[in-house]
Coordinates of N, CA and C and ligand atoms in Angstrom, one line a residue:
X1 N -12.6 4.7 -9.9 CA -11.0 5.3 -9.2 C -10.2 4.6 -8.6
X2 N -8.9 4.0 -8.4 CA -7.9 4.4 -7.2 C -7.9 5.8 -6.3
X3 N -7.8 5.7 -5.3 CA -7.3 6.8 -5.1 C -5.5 7.4 -5.4
X4 N -4.8 8.1 -5.1 CA -4.1 8.3 -5.3 C -2.9 7.8 -3.9
X5 N -1.7 7.5 -4.2 CA -1.2 6.3 -3.4 C -0.8 7.5 -2.6
X6 N -0.5 9.1 -2.8 CA 0.9 9.7 -2.4 C 0.1 10.2 -0.7
X7 N -1.3 10.9 -0.9 CA -1.4 11.5 -0.2 C -3.3 10.6 0.2
X8 N -4.1 9.8 -0.6 CA -4.8 8.5 -0.3 C -6.3 9.4 -0.6
X9 N -6.3 11.1 0.1 CA -8.0 11.3 -0.8 C -8.3 10.9 -2.0
X10 N -7.4 12.5 -2.8 CA -8.2 12.6 -4.2 C -7.1 10.9 -4.8
X11 N -8.3 11.8 -6.2 CA -8.5 10.3 -6.5 C -7.6 10.4 -7.8
X12 N -6.4 8.9 -7.8 CA -5.2 8.7 -8.8 C -5.6 9.6 -10.3
X13 N -4.8 9.7 -11.4 CA -4.8 11.3 -12.1 C -3.7 11.0 -13.1
X14 N -2.8 10.7 -12.7 CA -1.7 9.7 -13.6 C -1.3 9.1 -12.3
X15 N 0.5 7.9 -12.8 CA 0.9 7.0 -13.1 C 2.6 8.0 -12.9
X16 N 3.3 7.8 -12.3 CA 4.4 9.1 -12.3 C 6.0 8.2 -11.0
X17 N 6.3 7.9 -11.3 CA 7.8 7.6 -10.8 C 8.0 9.0 -9.7
X18 N 8.1 8.6 -8.2 CA 8.2 9.5 -7.6 C 9.4 9.0 -5.9
X19 N 10.7 9.6 -6.4 CA 12.0 8.7 -4.9 C 11.7 7.7 -5.6
X20 N 12.0 6.7 -7.5 CA 11.9 6.0 -7.0 C 11.0 4.8 -7.4
X21 N 10.0 5.4 -6.6 CA 8.9 4.7 -7.0 C 7.5 4.9 -7.8
X22 N 7.4 4.0 -8.4 CA 5.9 3.5 -9.6 C 4.2 3.6 -7.8
X23 N 3.8 5.9 -9.1 CA 3.0 4.8 -7.7 C 1.3 5.3 -8.7
X24 N 0.3 5.5 -8.7 CA -0.7 5.6 -8.6 C -1.0 7.3 -8.3
X25 N -0.5 8.6 -8.3 CA -0.6 9.9 -7.8 C -2.2 10.4 -8.4
X26 N -2.7 11.5 -7.4 CA -3.0 12.5 -8.1 C -2.7 13.7 -8.7
X27 N -3.5 14.7 -8.8 CA -2.6 15.9 -9.4 C -2.0 16.2 -8.8
X28 N -2.3 16.7 -8.0 CA -1.6 17.4 -7.2 C 0.1 17.1 -6.4
X29 N -0.2 15.4 -6.1 CA 0.5 14.6 -5.1 C 0.9 14.4 -6.6
X30 N 1.1 14.1 -8.0 CA 2.2 13.8 -9.7 C 3.0 15.9 -9.3
X31 N 3.0 15.7 -8.9 CA 3.6 17.5 -9.2 C 4.8 17.7 -9.4
X32 N 5.6 16.4 -7.6 CA 7.4 16.4 -7.9 C 7.8 15.1 -8.6
X33 N 6.8 14.0 -9.6 CA 6.9 13.1 -9.7 C 7.5 13.4 -12.0
X34 N 7.7 12.6 -11.8 CA 8.2 12.3 -13.4 C 6.2 11.0 -14.0
X35 N 7.0 11.6 -14.9 CA 5.2 10.3 -15.8 C 5.0 9.8 -16.3
X36 N 4.4 9.1 -15.7 CA 5.1 7.4 -16.7 C 3.9 7.0 -18.0
X37 N 3.1 6.4 -18.5 CA 2.3 5.7 -19.2 C 1.1 4.9 -18.5
X38 N 0.1 4.9 -18.5 CA -0.7 4.1 -17.4 C -0.2 2.7 -17.5
X39 N 0.0 2.4 -16.5 CA -0.3 0.6 -16.6 C -0.8 0.2 -16.8
X40 N -2.3 -1.1 -18.0 CA -2.7 -0.8 -18.2 C -3.5 -2.8 -16.6
X41 N -4.8 -2.2 -15.8 CA -4.8 -2.8 -14.3 C -4.0 -4.6 -13.9
X42 N -4.4 -5.7 -15.5 CA -3.9 -7.1 -15.2 C -2.2 -6.7 -15.7
X43 N -1.5 -5.8 -15.1 CA 0.0 -5.2 -15.4 C 0.3 -6.0 -13.7
X44 N -0.6 -5.0 -13.2 CA 0.2 -5.5 -11.9 C -0.1 -5.7 -11.2
X45 N 0.6 -7.5 -11.7 CA 0.0 -7.6 -11.1 C 0.8 -8.4 -9.2
X46 N 0.2 -8.5 -8.0 CA 0.6 -8.9 -7.4 C 1.7 -9.8 -6.8
X47 N 2.3 -9.9 -8.0 CA 4.0 -10.7 -7.7 C 5.5 -10.3 -6.5
X48 N 6.4 -10.3 -6.2 CA 7.3 -10.6 -5.8 C 8.4 -9.0 -5.6
X49 N 8.6 -9.3 -6.7 CA 8.9 -8.7 -8.6 C 7.9 -8.3 -9.4
X50 N 7.1 -6.9 -9.6 CA 6.4 -5.7 -10.6 C 7.0 -5.9 -11.1
X51 N 6.7 -6.0 -13.0 CA 7.5 -4.8 -14.0 C 6.9 -4.0 -14.6
X52 N 7.0 -2.6 -14.4 CA 6.3 -1.9 -14.0 C 6.2 -1.7 -16.2
X53 N 5.7 -1.1 -16.9 CA 5.3 -0.4 -18.2 C 6.5 -0.7 -18.8
X54 N 7.0 0.4 -18.5 CA 9.2 0.7 -18.9 C 10.4 0.4 -18.6
X55 N 9.5 -0.6 -17.8 CA 10.8 -2.5 -17.8 C 11.4 -2.3 -16.6
X56 N 10.5 -1.4 -15.6 CA 11.6 -1.3 -14.0 C 10.9 -2.0 -13.6
X57 N 11.8 -3.4 -12.4 CA 11.2 -4.5 -11.9 C 11.7 -3.6 -10.2
X58 N 11.8 -3.7 -9.9 CA 11.2 -3.2 -8.8 C 11.3 -4.8 -7.0
X59 N 12.1 -4.4 -6.5 CA 12.2 -5.1 -5.6 C 12.4 -4.6 -4.3
X60 N 12.4 -5.3 -3.2 CA 12.3 -5.5 -1.8 C 13.3 -4.9 -1.0
X61 N 13.6 -3.9 -0.8 CA 15.1 -3.5 0.0 C 16.3 -4.5 0.9
X62 N 17.0 -4.9 0.8 CA 17.1 -6.4 1.6 C 17.0 -6.2 3.5
X63 N 16.9 -4.7 3.4 CA 16.2 -5.2 4.8 C 15.1 -4.7 5.4
X64 N 14.1 -5.1 4.4 CA 12.5 -4.6 4.8 C 12.1 -5.6 5.6
X65 N 13.0 -6.1 6.7 CA 11.5 -6.4 6.9 C 12.3 -6.0 8.4
X66 N 13.0 -6.0 8.5 CA 14.0 -5.2 10.0 C 12.6 -4.1 10.2
X67 N 12.4 -3.0 8.3 CA 12.1 -1.8 9.1 C 10.4 -2.0 8.7
X68 N 10.3 -3.5 8.6 CA 8.7 -3.3 9.5 C 8.3 -3.3 10.8
X69 N 9.7 -4.6 11.0 CA 8.4 -4.8 12.4 C 9.6 -3.2 13.2
X70 N 10.3 -2.9 12.4 CA 10.8 -1.5 14.0 C 9.8 -0.7 13.6
X71 N 9.4 -0.2 12.7 CA 8.3 0.7 12.0 C 6.9 -0.1 13.3
X72 N 6.4 -1.3 13.1 CA 5.5 -1.0 14.0 C 6.1 -1.3 15.4
X73 N 6.4 -2.2 15.8 CA 7.2 -1.7 18.0 C 7.3 -0.2 17.2
X74 N 7.6 0.3 17.2 CA 7.8 2.1 17.3 C 6.3 2.4 17.8
X75 N 5.3 1.9 17.1 CA 4.4 2.9 16.6 C 3.4 2.1 18.3
X76 N 3.7 0.3 18.6 CA 3.3 0.0 19.2 C 2.5 -1.0 18.7
X77 N 1.6 -1.0 17.3 CA 0.6 -2.1 17.4 C 1.4 -2.9 17.0
X78 N 0.8 -4.1 16.2 CA 0.6 -5.4 16.8 C -0.1 -6.0 15.1
X79 N 0.7 -7.6 15.2 CA 0.9 -7.8 13.3 C -0.7 -7.7 13.3
X80 N -1.7 -7.7 14.0 CA -3.2 -8.2 13.5 C -3.1 -6.2 13.4
X81 N -3.0 -5.8 14.4 CA -3.7 -4.0 13.9 C -3.5 -3.2 13.2
X82 N -2.0 -3.9 12.5 CA -1.3 -3.1 11.2 C -2.1 -4.6 9.4
X83 N -1.9 -5.6 10.1 CA -3.1 -6.1 8.8 C -4.0 -5.7 8.8
X84 N -5.2 -5.4 9.8 CA -6.0 -4.4 9.6 C -6.5 -3.1 9.0
X85 N -5.7 -3.0 9.2 CA -5.5 -1.2 8.7 C -5.6 -1.3 6.6
X86 N -4.1 -2.4 6.5 CA -3.8 -2.5 5.9 C -5.0 -3.2 4.6
X87 N -5.8 -3.8 5.2 CA -6.2 -5.6 4.7 C -6.1 -6.2 4.3
X88 N -4.7 -6.4 5.2 CA -4.0 -7.7 4.6 C -4.4 -9.1 5.8
X89 N -4.4 -9.9 5.8 CA -4.1 -11.1 6.8 C -3.2 -11.4 7.9
X90 N -3.4 -12.2 8.4 CA -2.1 -10.9 10.1 C -1.0 -11.9 8.9
X91 N -1.6 -12.9 8.5 CA -0.6 -14.2 7.8 C 1.1 -13.7 7.2
X92 N 0.6 -12.9 6.5 CA 1.5 -11.7 5.5 C 2.0 -10.5 6.1
X93 N 1.6 -10.4 7.0 CA 3.0 -9.2 7.9 C 3.6 -9.9 8.6
X94 N 3.3 -11.3 9.4 CA 4.1 -12.5 10.4 C 5.2 -12.3 9.4
X95 N 5.6 -13.0 8.3 CA 6.1 -13.6 7.2 C 6.6 -12.7 6.7
X96 N 6.1 -11.0 6.2 CA 7.0 -10.8 6.3 C 8.4 -9.5 6.7
X97 N 8.0 -9.5 8.2 CA 9.3 -9.4 9.3 C 9.9 -10.9 9.8
X98 N 9.2 -11.9 9.5 CA 10.2 -13.2 9.0 C 11.5 -13.5 8.1
X99 N 10.7 -11.8 7.0 CA 12.1 -12.1 5.7 C 11.3 -12.4 4.8
X100 N 9.8 -13.3 4.9 CA 9.8 -13.3 3.7 C 9.1 -12.2 2.2
X101 N 9.4 -12.2 1.4 CA 9.2 -11.1 0.8 C 7.4 -10.7 0.5
X102 N 7.2 -10.3 0.3 CA 5.9 -9.6 0.8 C 5.3 -9.1 -1.0
X103 N 3.4 -9.3 -1.5 CA 4.1 -9.3 -2.5 C 4.3 -7.2 -3.0
X104 N 4.4 -7.2 -3.6 CA 4.7 -5.9 -4.0 C 3.3 -5.3 -3.2
X105 N 2.1 -4.7 -3.6 CA 1.4 -3.9 -3.5 C 0.8 -4.1 -2.0
X106 N 1.3 -5.2 -1.3 CA 1.1 -5.4 -0.1 C 2.8 -4.4 0.5
X107 N 4.0 -4.6 0.0 CA 4.5 -3.5 0.6 C 4.6 -1.8 0.5
X108 N 3.6 -1.8 -1.0 CA 3.8 -0.8 -0.5 C 2.2 0.1 -0.2
X109 N 1.7 -0.8 0.7 CA 0.9 0.1 1.3 C 1.7 0.1 2.9
X110 N 2.4 -1.2 3.0 CA 3.3 -1.3 4.1 C 3.8 0.0 4.0
X111 N 5.1 0.6 3.2 CA 5.9 1.8 3.0 C 4.6 2.8 3.0
X112 N 3.3 2.9 2.3 CA 2.9 4.3 3.3 C 2.8 4.3 5.2
X113 N 1.8 2.9 4.7 CA 1.6 2.8 6.0 C 2.4 3.5 6.9
X114 N 3.7 2.9 7.7 CA 4.4 3.2 7.7 C 5.7 4.3 7.4
X115 N 5.1 5.0 6.4 CA 6.2 6.4 5.6 C 7.3 5.9 6.0
X116 N 7.5 4.1 5.3 CA 9.4 4.2 5.1 C 9.7 3.4 4.4
X117 N 11.0 2.9 3.5 CA 11.0 3.0 1.9 C 11.5 0.9 2.0
X118 N 11.0 0.6 0.5 CA 10.2 -0.5 1.1 C 10.9 -1.2 -0.5
X119 N 10.9 -0.2 -1.0 CA 11.0 -0.9 -3.2 C 12.0 0.1 -3.5
X120 N 12.6 -1.0 -3.8 CA 13.6 0.7 -5.5 C 13.5 -0.4 -6.4
X121 N 14.2 0.0 -7.4 CA 13.7 -0.6 -8.6 C 16.0 -1.4 -8.7
X122 N 15.5 -2.2 -8.5 CA 17.7 -2.8 -9.6 C 17.1 -2.9 -10.3
X123 N 16.4 -2.9 -11.2 CA 16.2 -3.4 -13.2 C 15.6 -2.0 -13.7
X124 N 16.5 -1.2 -14.3 CA 16.1 -1.2 -15.2 C 16.3 -0.8 -16.8
X125 N 15.1 -2.1 -17.2 CA 16.0 -2.1 -18.6 C 14.7 -1.0 -20.1
X126 N 16.2 -0.5 -20.5 CA 15.9 0.3 -22.4 C 14.8 -0.3 -22.4
X127 N 13.8 0.3 -23.1 CA 13.4 0.0 -24.5 C 14.3 -0.4 -26.1
X128 N 15.2 -0.8 -26.1 CA 16.2 -0.3 -26.7 C 16.9 -1.8 -27.7
X129 N 17.0 -1.5 -28.6 CA 17.2 -3.3 -29.2 C 19.2 -2.5 -29.4
X130 N 19.5 -3.1 -29.1 CA 21.3 -2.3 -28.6 C 21.5 -3.4 -27.9
X131 N 22.5 -4.0 -28.6 CA 23.6 -5.2 -27.2 C 24.2 -4.0 -26.4
X132 N 24.1 -4.1 -25.0 CA 24.3 -4.2 -24.9 C 26.4 -4.5 -23.7
X133 N 26.6 -4.1 -24.7 CA 28.9 -5.0 -24.5 C 29.0 -3.5 -23.4
X134 N 30.3 -3.8 -23.3 CA 30.4 -3.4 -22.5 C 31.8 -1.9 -23.0
X135 N 31.2 -1.7 -23.7 CA 31.4 -0.2 -24.5 C 31.9 1.4 -23.9
X136 N 31.2 0.9 -22.4 CA 31.2 2.4 -21.8 C 31.7 2.3 -21.5
X137 N 32.9 1.5 -20.5 CA 33.6 1.7 -19.1 C 34.5 0.7 -19.7
X138 N 35.5 0.8 -19.8 CA 36.7 0.1 -19.4 C 37.5 -0.3 -18.6
X139 N 38.2 -1.2 -18.4 CA 39.3 -1.1 -17.2 C 39.6 0.4 -16.7
X140 N 40.5 0.8 -17.2 CA 41.3 2.1 -17.8 C 40.1 2.7 -17.0
X141 N 39.0 3.3 -17.7 CA 37.9 3.5 -16.7 C 37.9 3.0 -15.4
X142 N 37.8 1.8 -14.8 CA 37.5 1.2 -13.0 C 38.5 1.9 -12.7
X143 N 40.0 1.7 -13.2 CA 41.6 2.4 -12.4 C 41.5 3.6 -12.3
X144 N 41.0 4.7 -13.2 CA 40.5 6.3 -12.8 C 39.4 6.7 -11.6
X145 N 38.6 5.7 -12.1 CA 37.9 6.1 -10.4 C 38.2 6.2 -9.9
X146 N 39.0 7.0 -8.3 CA 39.4 6.4 -7.8 C 38.6 7.3 -6.3
Ligands
ZN1 ZN1 -3.1 12.8 -4.0

């Protein structure tokens, strides 16, 4: 059983959405989030963009490399130390700081380790077989929003 991605102490029992991020959390930590169906392990693929079970695609915030670097330097840690803590290769950390998008699981580890936010949902695809036209927002609506 995987450990809770929030506290890292108790076994994760639920997949929840917390502050826009999908996490496996323990009973206690999942309370603040909305519960999602569990994703089969094989779908949790380590890709730059990971699509969750309900069709959300995650991406990294635009300034992720700076955030990671600043967070690391604030703690006075070397890339090697960070890599060891996260059980990742130093090159992954170095590439991330240079602006190469890390795999989502690495980004999650960095988020948790530094307590920073690196992932955001950039697309929410609904399981609705409906043509999404521009019926909701007309030019008139746009112009009224001031
Ligand atoms: Zn927890």
